[in-house]
CHARMM-style PDB file with segment names, atoms N, HN, CA, C and O in Angstrom:
ATOM      1  N   UNK     1     119.820 -82.097 -97.830  1.00  0.00      PROA
ATOM      2  CA  UNK     1     119.751 -83.457 -97.803  1.00  0.00      PROA
ATOM      3  C   UNK     1     120.738 -84.103 -96.761  1.00  0.00      PROA
ATOM      4  O   UNK     1     121.921 -83.761 -96.741  1.00  0.00      PROA
ATOM      5  N   UNK     2     120.256 -84.994 -95.945  1.00  0.00      PROA
ATOM      6  HN  UNK     2     119.296 -85.272 -95.962  1.00  0.00      PROA
ATOM      7  CA  UNK     2     120.996 -85.542 -94.902  1.00  0.00      PROA
ATOM      8  C   UNK     2     121.821 -86.683 -95.368  1.00  0.00      PROA
ATOM      9  O   UNK     2     121.301 -87.568 -96.046  1.00  0.00      PROA
ATOM     10  N   UNK     3     123.082 -86.716 -95.044  1.00  0.00      PROA
ATOM     11  HN  UNK     3     123.505 -85.996 -94.493  1.00  0.00      PROA
ATOM     12  CA  UNK     3     123.921 -87.856 -95.411  1.00  0.00      PROA
ATOM     13  C   UNK     3     123.802 -88.924 -94.347  1.00  0.00      PROA
ATOM     14  O   UNK     3     123.868 -88.648 -93.149  1.00  0.00      PROA
ATOM     15  N   UNK     4     123.621 -90.183 -94.823  1.00  0.00      PROA
ATOM     16  HN  UNK     4     123.567 -90.407 -95.796  1.00  0.00      PROA
ATOM     17  CA  UNK     4     123.551 -91.310 -93.916  1.00  0.00      PROA
ATOM     18  C   UNK     4     124.890 -91.811 -93.561  1.00  0.00      PROA
ATOM     19  O   UNK     4     125.804 -91.930 -94.378  1.00  0.00      PROA
ATOM     20  N   UNK     5     124.970 -92.110 -92.265  1.00  0.00      PROA
ATOM     21  HN  UNK     5     124.228 -92.014 -91.602  1.00  0.00      PROA
ATOM     22  CA  UNK     5     126.237 -92.809 -91.726  1.00  0.00      PROA
ATOM     23  C   UNK     5     125.849 -94.283 -91.479  1.00  0.00      PROA
ATOM     24  O   UNK     5     124.866 -94.559 -90.791  1.00  0.00      PROA
ATOM     25  N   UNK     6     126.588 -95.178 -92.017  1.00  0.00      PROA
ATOM     26  HN  UNK     6     127.386 -94.953 -92.576  1.00  0.00      PROA
ATOM     27  CA  UNK     6     126.302 -96.616 -91.893  1.00  0.00      PROA
ATOM     28  C   UNK     6     127.208 -97.193 -90.838  1.00  0.00      PROA
ATOM     29  O   UNK     6     128.410 -96.925 -90.859  1.00  0.00      PROA
ATOM     30  N   UNK     7     126.699 -97.953 -89.940  1.00  0.00      PROA
ATOM     31  HN  UNK     7     125.723 -98.171 -89.923  1.00  0.00      PROA
ATOM     32  CA  UNK     7     127.560 -98.744 -89.030  1.00  0.00      PROA
ATOM     33  C   UNK     7     128.007 -99.987 -89.727  1.00  0.00      PROA
ATOM     34  O   UNK     7     127.501-100.313 -90.801  1.00  0.00      PROA
ATOM     35  N   UNK     8     128.954-100.700 -89.141  1.00  0.00      PROA
ATOM     36  HN  UNK     8     129.365-100.435 -88.268  1.00  0.00      PROA
ATOM     37  CA  UNK     8     129.632-101.847 -89.838  1.00  0.00      PROA
ATOM     38  C   UNK     8     128.648-102.947 -90.268  1.00  0.00      PROA
ATOM     39  O   UNK     8     128.796-103.441 -91.386  1.00  0.00      PROA
ATOM     40  N   UNK     9     127.675-103.359 -89.484  1.00  0.00      PROA
ATOM     41  HN  UNK     9     127.554-102.957 -88.576  1.00  0.00      PROA
ATOM     42  CA  UNK     9     126.798-104.376 -89.973  1.00  0.00      PROA
ATOM     43  C   UNK     9     126.134-104.033 -91.324  1.00  0.00      PROA
ATOM     44  O   UNK     9     126.007-104.897 -92.192  1.00  0.00      PROA
ATOM     45  N   UNK    10     125.709-102.753 -91.494  1.00  0.00      PROA
ATOM     46  HN  UNK    10     125.812-102.051 -90.789  1.00  0.00      PROA
ATOM     47  CA  UNK    10     125.076-102.364 -92.695  1.00  0.00      PROA
ATOM     48  C   UNK    10     126.145-102.301 -93.857  1.00  0.00      PROA
ATOM     49  O   UNK    10     125.825-102.621 -95.001  1.00  0.00      PROA
ATOM     50  N   UNK    11     127.370-101.899 -93.551  1.00  0.00      PROA
ATOM     51  HN  UNK    11     127.630-101.639 -92.621  1.00  0.00      PROA
ATOM     52  CA  UNK    11     128.439-101.870 -94.567  1.00  0.00      PROA
ATOM     53  C   UNK    11     128.704-103.260 -94.949  1.00  0.00      PROA
ATOM     54  O   UNK    11     128.915-103.503 -96.137  1.00  0.00      PROA
ATOM     55  N   UNK    12     128.720-104.247 -94.036  1.00  0.00      PROA
ATOM     56  HN  UNK    12     128.549-104.050 -93.071  1.00  0.00      PROA
ATOM     57  CA  UNK    12     128.924-105.638 -94.438  1.00  0.00      PROA
ATOM     58  C   UNK    12     127.779-106.176 -95.232  1.00  0.00      PROA
ATOM     59  O   UNK    12     128.016-107.001 -96.115  1.00  0.00      PROA
ATOM     60  N   UNK    13     126.550-105.778 -94.994  1.00  0.00      PROA
ATOM     61  HN  UNK    13     126.357-105.108 -94.277  1.00  0.00      PROA
ATOM     62  CA  UNK    13     125.372-106.156 -95.818  1.00  0.00      PROA
ATOM     63  C   UNK    13     125.507-105.613 -97.190  1.00  0.00      PROA
ATOM     64  O   UNK    13     125.287-106.341 -98.157  1.00  0.00      PROA
ATOM     65  N   UNK    14     125.874-104.307 -97.334  1.00  0.00      PROA
ATOM     66  HN  UNK    14     126.052-103.716 -96.547  1.00  0.00      PROA
ATOM     67  CA  UNK    14     125.993-103.681 -98.685  1.00  0.00      PROA
ATOM     68  C   UNK    14     127.073-104.188 -99.519  1.00  0.00      PROA
ATOM     69  O   UNK    14     126.940-104.327-100.734  1.00  0.00      PROA
ATOM     70  N   UNK    15     128.248-104.494 -98.823  1.00  0.00      PROA
ATOM     71  HN  UNK    15     128.356-104.381 -97.835  1.00  0.00      PROA
ATOM     72  CA  UNK    15     129.478-104.783 -99.607  1.00  0.00      PROA
ATOM     73  C   UNK    15     129.732-106.345 -99.737  1.00  0.00      PROA
ATOM     74  O   UNK    15     130.420-106.826-100.638  1.00  0.00      PROA
ATOM     75  N   UNK    16     129.147-107.039 -98.810  1.00  0.00      PROA
ATOM     76  HN  UNK    16     128.589-106.648 -98.078  1.00  0.00      PROA
ATOM     77  CA  UNK    16     129.521-108.523 -98.716  1.00  0.00      PROA
ATOM     78  C   UNK    16     130.849-108.843 -98.028  1.00  0.00      PROA
ATOM     79  O   UNK    16     131.280-109.993 -97.944  1.00  0.00      PROA
ATOM     80  N   UNK    17     131.471-107.772 -97.544  1.00  0.00      PROA
ATOM     81  HN  UNK    17     131.121-106.838 -97.613  1.00  0.00      PROA
ATOM     82  CA  UNK    17     132.747-107.993 -96.843  1.00  0.00      PROA
ATOM     83  C   UNK    17     132.491-108.172 -95.394  1.00  0.00      PROA
ATOM     84  O   UNK    17     131.575-107.549 -94.857  1.00  0.00      PROA
ATOM     85  N   UNK    18     133.265-109.009 -94.717  1.00  0.00      PROA
ATOM     86  HN  UNK    18     134.009-109.515 -95.154  1.00  0.00      PROA
ATOM     87  CA  UNK    18     133.234-109.177 -93.289  1.00  0.00      PROA
ATOM     88  C   UNK    18     134.055-108.131 -92.612  1.00  0.00      PROA
ATOM     89  O   UNK    18     134.679-107.288 -93.256  1.00  0.00      PROA
ATOM     90  N   UNK    19     134.050-108.192 -91.276  1.00  0.00      PROA
ATOM     91  HN  UNK    19     133.543-108.877 -90.753  1.00  0.00      PROA
ATOM     92  CA  UNK    19     134.753-107.208 -90.536  1.00  0.00      PROA
ATOM     93  C   UNK    19     136.276-107.151 -90.874  1.00  0.00      PROA
ATOM     94  O   UNK    19     136.877-106.083 -90.994  1.00  0.00      PROA
ATOM     95  N   UNK    20     136.842-108.348 -91.016  1.00  0.00      PROA
ATOM     96  HN  UNK    20     136.354-109.215 -90.918  1.00  0.00      PROA
ATOM     97  CA  UNK    20     138.307-108.360 -91.297  1.00  0.00      PROA
ATOM     98  C   UNK    20     138.535-107.782 -92.712  1.00  0.00      PROA
ATOM     99  O   UNK    20     139.453-106.987 -92.914  1.00  0.00      PROA
ATOM    100  N   UNK    21     137.705-108.181 -93.680  1.00  0.00      PROA
ATOM    101  HN  UNK    21     136.959-108.827 -93.516  1.00  0.00      PROA
ATOM    102  CA  UNK    21     137.892-107.624 -94.992  1.00  0.00      PROA
ATOM    103  C   UNK    21     137.731-106.150 -95.080  1.00  0.00      PROA
ATOM    104  O   UNK    21     138.443-105.513 -95.857  1.00  0.00      PROA
ATOM    105  N   UNK    22     136.850-105.570 -94.341  1.00  0.00      PROA
ATOM    106  HN  UNK    22     136.272-106.087 -93.710  1.00  0.00      PROA
ATOM    107  CA  UNK    22     136.661-104.138 -94.303  1.00  0.00      PROA
ATOM    108  C   UNK    22     137.885-103.421 -93.719  1.00  0.00      PROA
ATOM    109  O   UNK    22     138.416-102.483 -94.312  1.00  0.00      PROA
ATOM    110  N   UNK    23     138.330-103.901 -92.508  1.00  0.00      PROA
ATOM    111  HN  UNK    23     137.899-104.663 -92.026  1.00  0.00      PROA
ATOM    112  CA  UNK    23     139.400-103.210 -91.892  1.00  0.00      PROA
ATOM    113  C   UNK    23     140.753-103.473 -92.598  1.00  0.00      PROA
ATOM    114  O   UNK    23     141.633-102.614 -92.545  1.00  0.00      PROA
ATOM    115  N   UNK    24     140.934-104.611 -93.241  1.00  0.00      PROA
ATOM    116  HN  UNK    24     140.219-105.309 -93.284  1.00  0.00      PROA
ATOM    117  CA  UNK    24     142.149-104.834 -94.149  1.00  0.00      PROA
ATOM    118  C   UNK    24     142.110-103.839 -95.218  1.00  0.00      PROA
ATOM    119  O   UNK    24     143.130-103.221 -95.520  1.00  0.00      PROA
ATOM    120  N   UNK    25     140.942-103.638 -95.835  1.00  0.00      PROA
ATOM    121  HN  UNK    25     140.112-104.140 -95.589  1.00  0.00      PROA
ATOM    122  CA  UNK    25     140.857-102.624 -96.935  1.00  0.00      PROA
ATOM    123  C   UNK    25     141.119-101.243 -96.477  1.00  0.00      PROA
ATOM    124  O   UNK    25     141.764-100.472 -97.188  1.00  0.00      PROA
ATOM    125  N   UNK    26     140.653-100.895 -95.328  1.00  0.00      PROA
ATOM    126  HN  UNK    26     140.129-101.522 -94.750  1.00  0.00      PROA
ATOM    127  CA  UNK    26     140.906 -99.548 -94.774  1.00  0.00      PROA
ATOM    128  C   UNK    26     142.415 -99.383 -94.578  1.00  0.00      PROA
ATOM    129  O   UNK    26     142.978 -98.362 -94.975  1.00  0.00      PROA
ATOM    130  N   UNK    27     143.067-100.361 -93.980  1.00  0.00      PROA
ATOM    131  HN  UNK    27     142.610-101.190 -93.658  1.00  0.00      PROA
ATOM    132  CA  UNK    27     144.514-100.344 -93.684  1.00  0.00      PROA
ATOM    133  C   UNK    27     145.285-100.277 -95.002  1.00  0.00      PROA
ATOM    134  O   UNK    27     146.297 -99.579 -95.066  1.00  0.00      PROA
ATOM    135  N   UNK    28     144.845-100.980 -96.069  1.00  0.00      PROA
ATOM    136  HN  UNK    28     144.023-101.547 -96.017  1.00  0.00      PROA
ATOM    137  CA  UNK    28     145.569-101.029 -97.362  1.00  0.00      PROA
ATOM    138  C   UNK    28     145.200 -99.762 -98.148  1.00  0.00      PROA
ATOM    139  O   UNK    28     145.834 -99.506 -99.171  1.00  0.00      PROA
ATOM    140  N   UNK    29     144.279 -99.010 -97.759  1.00  0.00      PROA
ATOM    141  HN  UNK    29     143.764 -99.218 -96.928  1.00  0.00      PROA
ATOM    142  CA  UNK    29     143.821 -97.805 -98.506  1.00  0.00      PROA
ATOM    143  C   UNK    29     142.965 -98.126 -99.697  1.00  0.00      PROA
ATOM    144  O   UNK    29     142.876 -97.323-100.625  1.00  0.00      PROA
ATOM    145  N   UNK    30     142.338 -99.266 -99.700  1.00  0.00      PROA
ATOM    146  HN  UNK    30     142.410 -99.919 -98.945  1.00  0.00      PROA
ATOM    147  CA  UNK    30     141.447 -99.665-100.831  1.00  0.00      PROA
ATOM    148  C   UNK    30     140.053 -99.613-100.459  1.00  0.00      PROA
ATOM    149  O   UNK    30     139.209 -99.936-101.295  1.00  0.00      PROA
ATOM    150  N   UNK    31     139.694 -99.219 -99.224  1.00  0.00      PROA
ATOM    151  HN  UNK    31     140.380 -98.957 -98.545  1.00  0.00      PROA
ATOM    152  CA  UNK    31     138.303 -99.159 -98.754  1.00  0.00      PROA
ATOM    153  C   UNK    31     138.142 -97.794 -97.975  1.00  0.00      PROA
ATOM    154  O   UNK    31     139.091 -97.321 -97.350  1.00  0.00      PROA
ATOM    155  N   UNK    32     137.006 -97.227 -98.030  1.00  0.00      PROA
ATOM    156  HN  UNK    32     136.235 -97.611 -98.538  1.00  0.00      PROA
ATOM    157  CA  UNK    32     136.798 -95.924 -97.413  1.00  0.00      PROA
ATOM    158  C   UNK    32     137.094 -95.990 -95.899  1.00  0.00      PROA
ATOM    159  O   UNK    32     136.805 -96.974 -95.219  1.00  0.00      PROA
ATOM    160  N   UNK    33     137.687 -94.883 -95.417  1.00  0.00      PROA
ATOM    161  HN  UNK    33     137.922 -94.084 -95.970  1.00  0.00      PROA
ATOM    162  CA  UNK    33     138.051 -94.731 -94.016  1.00  0.00      PROA
ATOM    163  C   UNK    33     136.786 -94.442 -93.215  1.00  0.00      PROA
ATOM    164  O   UNK    33     135.955 -93.650 -93.657  1.00  0.00      PROA
ATOM    165  N   UNK    34     136.616 -95.068 -92.039  1.00  0.00      PROA
ATOM    166  HN  UNK    34     137.292 -95.712 -91.679  1.00  0.00      PROA
ATOM    167  CA  UNK    34     135.403 -94.768 -91.236  1.00  0.00      PROA
ATOM    168  C   UNK    34     135.577 -93.463 -90.538  1.00  0.00      PROA
ATOM    169  O   UNK    34     136.686 -92.938 -90.428  1.00  0.00      PROA
ATOM    170  N   UNK    35     134.479 -92.938 -90.066  1.00  0.00      PROA
ATOM    171  HN  UNK    35     133.579 -93.364 -90.156  1.00  0.00      PROA
ATOM    172  CA  UNK    35     134.416 -91.690 -89.301  1.00  0.00      PROA
ATOM    173  C   UNK    35     134.214 -92.106 -87.851  1.00  0.00      PROA
ATOM    174  O   UNK    35     133.491 -93.059 -87.558  1.00  0.00      PROA
ATOM    175  N   UNK    36     134.877 -91.364 -86.934  1.00  0.00      PROA
ATOM    176  HN  UNK    36     135.464 -90.590 -87.172  1.00  0.00      PROA
ATOM    177  CA  UNK    36     134.628 -91.598 -85.518  1.00  0.00      PROA
ATOM    178  C   UNK    36     133.367 -90.884 -85.191  1.00  0.00      PROA
ATOM    179  O   UNK    36     133.298 -89.664 -85.341  1.00  0.00      PROA
ATOM    180  N   UNK    37     132.319 -91.618 -84.730  1.00  0.00      PROA
ATOM    181  HN  UNK    37     132.375 -92.609 -84.608  1.00  0.00      PROA
ATOM    182  CA  UNK    37     131.030 -90.987 -84.426  1.00  0.00      PROA
ATOM    183  C   UNK    37     130.714 -91.056 -82.947  1.00  0.00      PROA
ATOM    184  O   UNK    37     129.672 -90.564 -82.514  1.00  0.00      PROA
ATOM    185  N   UNK    38     131.572 -91.643 -82.182  1.00  0.00      PROA
ATOM    186  HN  UNK    38     132.419 -92.043 -82.534  1.00  0.00      PROA
ATOM    187  CA  UNK    38     131.474 -91.676 -80.740  1.00  0.00      PROA
ATOM    188  C   UNK    38     132.738 -92.191 -80.118  1.00  0.00      PROA
ATOM    189  O   UNK    38     133.667 -92.553 -80.840  1.00  0.00      PROA
ATOM    190  N   UNK    39     132.812 -92.240 -78.829  1.00  0.00      PROA
ATOM    191  HN  UNK    39     132.057 -91.946 -78.243  1.00  0.00      PROA
ATOM    192  CA  UNK    39     134.040 -92.782 -78.158  1.00  0.00      PROA
ATOM    193  C   UNK    39     134.454 -94.111 -78.709  1.00  0.00      PROA
ATOM    194  O   UNK    39     135.622 -94.334 -79.027  1.00  0.00      PROA
ATOM    195  N   UNK    40     133.491 -94.996 -78.821  1.00  0.00      PROA
ATOM    196  HN  UNK    40     132.542 -94.815 -78.563  1.00  0.00      PROA
ATOM    197  CA  UNK    40     133.811 -96.355 -79.314  1.00  0.00      PROA
ATOM    198  C   UNK    40     132.995 -96.808 -80.468  1.00  0.00      PROA
ATOM    199  O   UNK    40     132.678 -97.988 -80.613  1.00  0.00      PROA
ATOM    200  N   UNK    41     132.628 -95.779 -81.356  1.00  0.00      PROA
ATOM    201  HN  UNK    41     132.885 -94.820 -81.238  1.00  0.00      PROA
ATOM    202  CA  UNK    41     131.756 -96.082 -82.443  1.00  0.00      PROA
ATOM    203  C   UNK    41     132.319 -95.460 -83.762  1.00  0.00      PROA
ATOM    204  O   UNK    41     132.768 -94.313 -83.767  1.00  0.00      PROA
ATOM    205  N   UNK    42     132.287 -96.173 -84.781  1.00  0.00      PROA
ATOM    206  HN  UNK    42     131.922 -97.104 -84.778  1.00  0.00      PROA
ATOM    207  CA  UNK    42     132.606 -95.631 -86.093  1.00  0.00      PROA
ATOM    208  C   UNK    42     131.537 -95.872 -87.138  1.00  0.00      PROA
ATOM    209  O   UNK    42     130.694 -96.748 -86.943  1.00  0.00      PROA
ATOM    210  N   UNK    43     131.532 -95.164 -88.195  1.00  0.00      PROA
ATOM    211  HN  UNK    43     132.216 -94.452 -88.353  1.00  0.00      PROA
ATOM    212  CA  UNK    43     130.626 -95.401 -89.249  1.00  0.00      PROA
ATOM    213  C   UNK    43     131.145 -94.924 -90.573  1.00  0.00      PROA
ATOM    214  O   UNK    43     132.124 -94.178 -90.611  1.00  0.00      PROA
ATOM    215  N   UNK    44     130.548 -95.311 -91.629  1.00  0.00      PROA
ATOM    216  HN  UNK    44     129.753 -95.917 -91.598  1.00  0.00      PROA
ATOM    217  CA  UNK    44     131.019 -94.911 -92.943  1.00  0.00      PROA
ATOM    218  C   UNK    44     129.953 -94.065 -93.655  1.00  0.00      PROA
ATOM    219  O   UNK    44     128.765 -94.330 -93.477  1.00  0.00      PROA
ATOM    220  N   UNK    45     130.334 -93.053 -94.458  1.00  0.00      PROA
ATOM    221  HN  UNK    45     131.300 -92.838 -94.603  1.00  0.00      PROA
ATOM    222  CA  UNK    45     129.420 -92.310 -95.227  1.00  0.00      PROA
ATOM    223  C   UNK    45     128.831 -93.288 -96.247  1.00  0.00      PROA
ATOM    224  O   UNK    45     129.572 -94.049 -96.869  1.00  0.00      PROA
ATOM    225  N   UNK    46     127.509 -93.273 -96.423  1.00  0.00      PROA
ATOM    226  HN  UNK    46     126.908 -92.654 -95.918  1.00  0.00      PROA
ATOM    227  CA  UNK    46     126.837 -94.124 -97.328  1.00  0.00      PROA
ATOM    228  C   UNK    46     127.350 -93.787 -98.763  1.00  0.00      PROA
ATOM    229  O   UNK    46     127.550 -94.696 -99.569  1.00  0.00      PROA
ATOM    230  N   UNK    47     127.558 -92.497 -99.074  1.00  0.00      PROA
ATOM    231  HN  UNK    47     127.395 -91.759 -98.419  1.00  0.00      PROA
ATOM    232  CA  UNK    47     127.964 -92.102-100.408  1.00  0.00      PROA
ATOM    233  C   UNK    47     129.371 -92.647-100.692  1.00  0.00      PROA
ATOM    234  O   UNK    47     129.639 -92.984-101.845  1.00  0.00      PROA
ATOM    235  N   UNK    48     130.281 -92.757 -99.723  1.00  0.00      PROA
ATOM    236  HN  UNK    48     130.063 -92.483 -98.786  1.00  0.00      PROA
ATOM    237  CA  UNK    48     131.582 -93.340 -99.909  1.00  0.00      PROA
ATOM    238  C   UNK    48     131.450 -94.857-100.205  1.00  0.00      PROA
ATOM    239  O   UNK    48     132.109 -95.379-101.104  1.00  0.00      PROA
ATOM    240  N   UNK    49     130.611 -95.528 -99.454  1.00  0.00      PROA
ATOM    241  HN  UNK    49     130.076 -95.104 -98.723  1.00  0.00      PROA
ATOM    242  CA  UNK    49     130.398 -96.977 -99.689  1.00  0.00      PROA
ATOM    243  C   UNK    49     129.799 -97.186-101.116  1.00  0.00      PROA
ATOM    244  O   UNK    49     130.247 -98.066-101.851  1.00  0.00      PROA
ATOM    245  N   UNK    50     128.845 -96.416-101.472  1.00  0.00      PROA
ATOM    246  HN  UNK    50     128.480 -95.702-100.875  1.00  0.00      PROA
ATOM    247  CA  UNK    50     128.199 -96.531-102.774  1.00  0.00      PROA
ATOM    248  C   UNK    50     129.251 -96.319-103.891  1.00  0.00      PROA
ATOM    249  O   UNK    50     129.273 -97.047-104.884  1.00  0.00      PROA
ATOM    250  N   UNK    51     130.114 -95.308-103.700  1.00  0.00      PROA
ATOM    251  HN  UNK    51     130.096 -94.717-102.893  1.00  0.00      PROA
ATOM    252  CA  UNK    51     131.141 -94.995-104.700  1.00  0.00      PROA
ATOM    253  C   UNK    51     132.166 -96.126-104.830  1.00  0.00      PROA
ATOM    254  O   UNK    51     132.658 -96.422-105.920  1.00  0.00      PROA
ATOM    255  N   UNK    52     132.482 -96.765-103.655  1.00  0.00      PROA
ATOM    256  HN  UNK    52     132.083 -96.525-102.770  1.00  0.00      PROA
ATOM    257  CA  UNK    52     133.411 -97.873-103.658  1.00  0.00      PROA
ATOM    258  C   UNK    52     132.799 -99.028-104.439  1.00  0.00      PROA
ATOM    259  O   UNK    52     133.466 -99.650-105.265  1.00  0.00      PROA
ATOM    260  N   UNK    53     131.530 -99.311-104.176  1.00  0.00      PROA
ATOM    261  HN  UNK    53     130.987 -98.806-103.505  1.00  0.00      PROA
ATOM    262  CA  UNK    53     130.818-100.409-104.897  1.00  0.00      PROA
ATOM    263  C   UNK    53     130.845-100.109-106.435  1.00  0.00      PROA
ATOM    264  O   UNK    53     131.186-100.966-107.252  1.00  0.00      PROA
ATOM    265  N   UNK    54     130.483 -98.899-106.762  1.00  0.00      PROA
ATOM    266  HN  UNK    54     130.206 -98.203-106.099  1.00  0.00      PROA
ATOM    267  CA  UNK    54     130.432 -98.519-108.190  1.00  0.00      PROA
ATOM    268  C   UNK    54     131.804 -98.689-108.836  1.00  0.00      PROA
ATOM    269  O   UNK    54     131.896 -99.204-109.950  1.00  0.00      PROA
ATOM    270  N   UNK    55     132.842 -98.279-108.178  1.00  0.00      PROA
ATOM    271  HN  UNK    55     132.767 -97.861-107.273  1.00  0.00      PROA
ATOM    272  CA  UNK    55     134.202 -98.346-108.697  1.00  0.00      PROA
ATOM    273  C   UNK    55     134.597 -99.808-108.890  1.00  0.00      PROA
ATOM    274  O   UNK    55     135.235-100.153-109.884  1.00  0.00      PROA
ATOM    275  N   UNK    56     134.216-100.679-107.928  1.00  0.00      PROA
ATOM    276  HN  UNK    56     133.698-100.399-107.120  1.00  0.00      PROA
ATOM    277  CA  UNK    56     134.527-102.106-108.020  1.00  0.00      PROA
ATOM    278  C   UNK    56     133.816-102.718-109.266  1.00  0.00      PROA
ATOM    279  O   UNK    56     134.369-103.577-109.952  1.00  0.00      PROA
ATOM    280  N   UNK    57     132.630-102.265-109.516  1.00  0.00      PROA
ATOM    281  HN  UNK    57     132.181-101.567-108.959  1.00  0.00      PROA
ATOM    282  CA  UNK    57     131.907-102.743-110.744  1.00  0.00      PROA
ATOM    283  C   UNK    57     132.506-102.326-112.015  1.00  0.00      PROA
ATOM    284  O   UNK    57     132.505-103.088-112.981  1.00  0.00      PROA
ATOM    285  N   UNK    58     133.055-101.067-112.064  1.00  0.00      PROA
ATOM    286  HN  UNK    58     133.055-100.448-111.279  1.00  0.00      PROA
ATOM    287  CA  UNK    58     133.743-100.639-113.255  1.00  0.00      PROA
ATOM    288  C   UNK    58     135.013-101.436-113.475  1.00  0.00      PROA
ATOM    289  O   UNK    58     135.348-101.784-114.607  1.00  0.00      PROA
ATOM    290  N   UNK    59     135.712-101.722-112.408  1.00  0.00      PROA
ATOM    291  HN  UNK    59     135.440-101.439-111.488  1.00  0.00      PROA
ATOM    292  CA  UNK    59     136.975-102.502-112.493  1.00  0.00      PROA
ATOM    293  C   UNK    59     136.723-103.917-113.012  1.00  0.00      PROA
ATOM    294  O   UNK    59     137.514-104.445-113.794  1.00  0.00      PROA
ATOM    295  N   UNK    60     135.643-104.518-112.584  1.00  0.00      PROA
ATOM    296  HN  UNK    60     135.001-104.089-111.948  1.00  0.00      PROA
ATOM    297  CA  UNK    60     135.275-105.889-112.990  1.00  0.00      PROA
ATOM    298  C   UNK    60     134.938-105.840-114.472  1.00  0.00      PROA
ATOM    299  O   UNK    60     135.386-106.691-115.241  1.00  0.00      PROA
ATOM    300  N   UNK    61     134.140-104.835-114.885  1.00  0.00      PROA
ATOM    301  HN  UNK    61     133.776-104.143-114.261  1.00  0.00      PROA
ATOM    302  CA  UNK    61     133.792-104.790-116.390  1.00  0.00      PROA
ATOM    303  C   UNK    61     135.049-104.638-117.227  1.00  0.00      PROA
ATOM    304  O   UNK    61     135.160-105.257-118.286  1.00  0.00      PROA
ATOM    305  N   UNK    62     136.018-103.813-116.770  1.00  0.00      PROA
ATOM    306  HN  UNK    62     135.928-103.310-115.910  1.00  0.00      PROA
ATOM    307  CA  UNK    62     137.218-103.631-117.522  1.00  0.00      PROA
ATOM    308  C   UNK    62     137.996-104.932-117.626  1.00  0.00      PROA
ATOM    309  O   UNK    62     138.521-105.243-118.695  1.00  0.00      PROA
ATOM    310  N   UNK    63     138.083-105.683-116.573  1.00  0.00      PROA
ATOM    311  HN  UNK    63     137.657-105.430-115.704  1.00  0.00      PROA
ATOM    312  CA  UNK    63     138.839-106.989-116.579  1.00  0.00      PROA
ATOM    313  C   UNK    63     138.105-107.939-117.534  1.00  0.00      PROA
ATOM    314  O   UNK    63     138.770-108.674-118.264  1.00  0.00      PROA
ATOM    315  N   UNK    64     136.828-107.957-117.562  1.00  0.00      PROA
ATOM    316  HN  UNK    64     136.287-107.360-116.969  1.00  0.00      PROA
ATOM    317  CA  UNK    64     136.101-108.857-118.442  1.00  0.00      PROA
ATOM    318  C   UNK    64     136.328-108.436-119.896  1.00  0.00      PROA
ATOM    319  O   UNK    64     136.519-109.289-120.762  1.00  0.00      PROA
ATOM    320  N   UNK    65     136.307-107.141-120.167  1.00  0.00      PROA
ATOM    321  HN  UNK    65     136.152-106.448-119.463  1.00  0.00      PROA
ATOM    322  CA  UNK    65     136.507-106.662-121.508  1.00  0.00      PROA
ATOM    323  C   UNK    65     137.882-106.983-121.997  1.00  0.00      PROA
ATOM    324  O   UNK    65     138.037-107.370-123.155  1.00  0.00      PROA
ATOM    325  N   UNK    66     138.911-106.839-121.159  1.00  0.00      PROA
ATOM    326  HN  UNK    66     138.785-106.524-120.218  1.00  0.00      PROA
ATOM    327  CA  UNK    66     140.274-107.143-121.519  1.00  0.00      PROA
ATOM    328  C   UNK    66     140.432-108.592-121.776  1.00  0.00      PROA
ATOM    329  O   UNK    66     141.088-108.959-122.751  1.00  0.00      PROA
ATOM    330  N   UNK    67     139.854-109.482-120.936  1.00  0.00      PROA
ATOM    331  HN  UNK    67     139.321-109.184-120.144  1.00  0.00      PROA
ATOM    332  CA  UNK    67     139.956-110.946-121.214  1.00  0.00      PROA
ATOM    333  C   UNK    67     139.287-111.363-122.488  1.00  0.00      PROA
ATOM    334  O   UNK    67     139.769-112.273-123.163  1.00  0.00      PROA
ATOM    335  N   UNK    68     138.144-110.704-122.859  1.00  0.00      PROA
ATOM    336  HN  UNK    68     137.752-109.965-122.310  1.00  0.00      PROA
ATOM    337  CA  UNK    68     137.434-110.975-124.099  1.00  0.00      PROA
ATOM    338  C   UNK    68     138.323-110.498-125.279  1.00  0.00      PROA
ATOM    339  O   UNK    68     138.406-111.165-126.310  1.00  0.00      PROA
ATOM    340  N   UNK    69     138.957-109.378-125.111  1.00  0.00      PROA
ATOM    341  HN  UNK    69     138.890-108.836-124.274  1.00  0.00      PROA
ATOM    342  CA  UNK    69     139.803-108.853-126.240  1.00  0.00      PROA
ATOM    343  C   UNK    69     141.011-109.743-126.495  1.00  0.00      PROA
ATOM    344  O   UNK    69     141.438-109.945-127.632  1.00  0.00      PROA
ATOM    345  N   UNK    70     141.557-110.278-125.376  1.00  0.00      PROA
ATOM    346  HN  UNK    70     141.210-110.114-124.452  1.00  0.00      PROA
ATOM    347  CA  UNK    70     142.729-111.162-125.518  1.00  0.00      PROA
ATOM    348  C   UNK    70     142.432-112.489-126.120  1.00  0.00      PROA
ATOM    349  O   UNK    70     143.317-113.139-126.676  1.00  0.00      PROA
ATOM    350  N   UNK    71     141.174-112.913-126.019  1.00  0.00      PROA
ATOM    351  HN  UNK    71     140.455-112.384-125.567  1.00  0.00      PROA
ATOM    352  CA  UNK    71     140.820-114.233-126.575  1.00  0.00      PROA
ATOM    353  C   UNK    71     140.642-114.277-128.053  1.00  0.00      PROA
ATOM    354  OT1 UNK    71     140.346-115.336-128.607  1.00  0.00      PROA
TER     355      UNK     71
END
């Protein structure tokens, strides 16, 4: 199975994050690190982006459950 590499516009489309949000997340260690795919080109493994999205969803559900339990 071939692993897809996504360029930044597709990462933005999938995550809803803009360029600054993506690179701030990379710098903070909260977003997947891009791969160097050319001299001036980077991309992200689609599996890493999908895992990041899934993890964000789990975190949101936990926060909602905690707020409901506290109420």
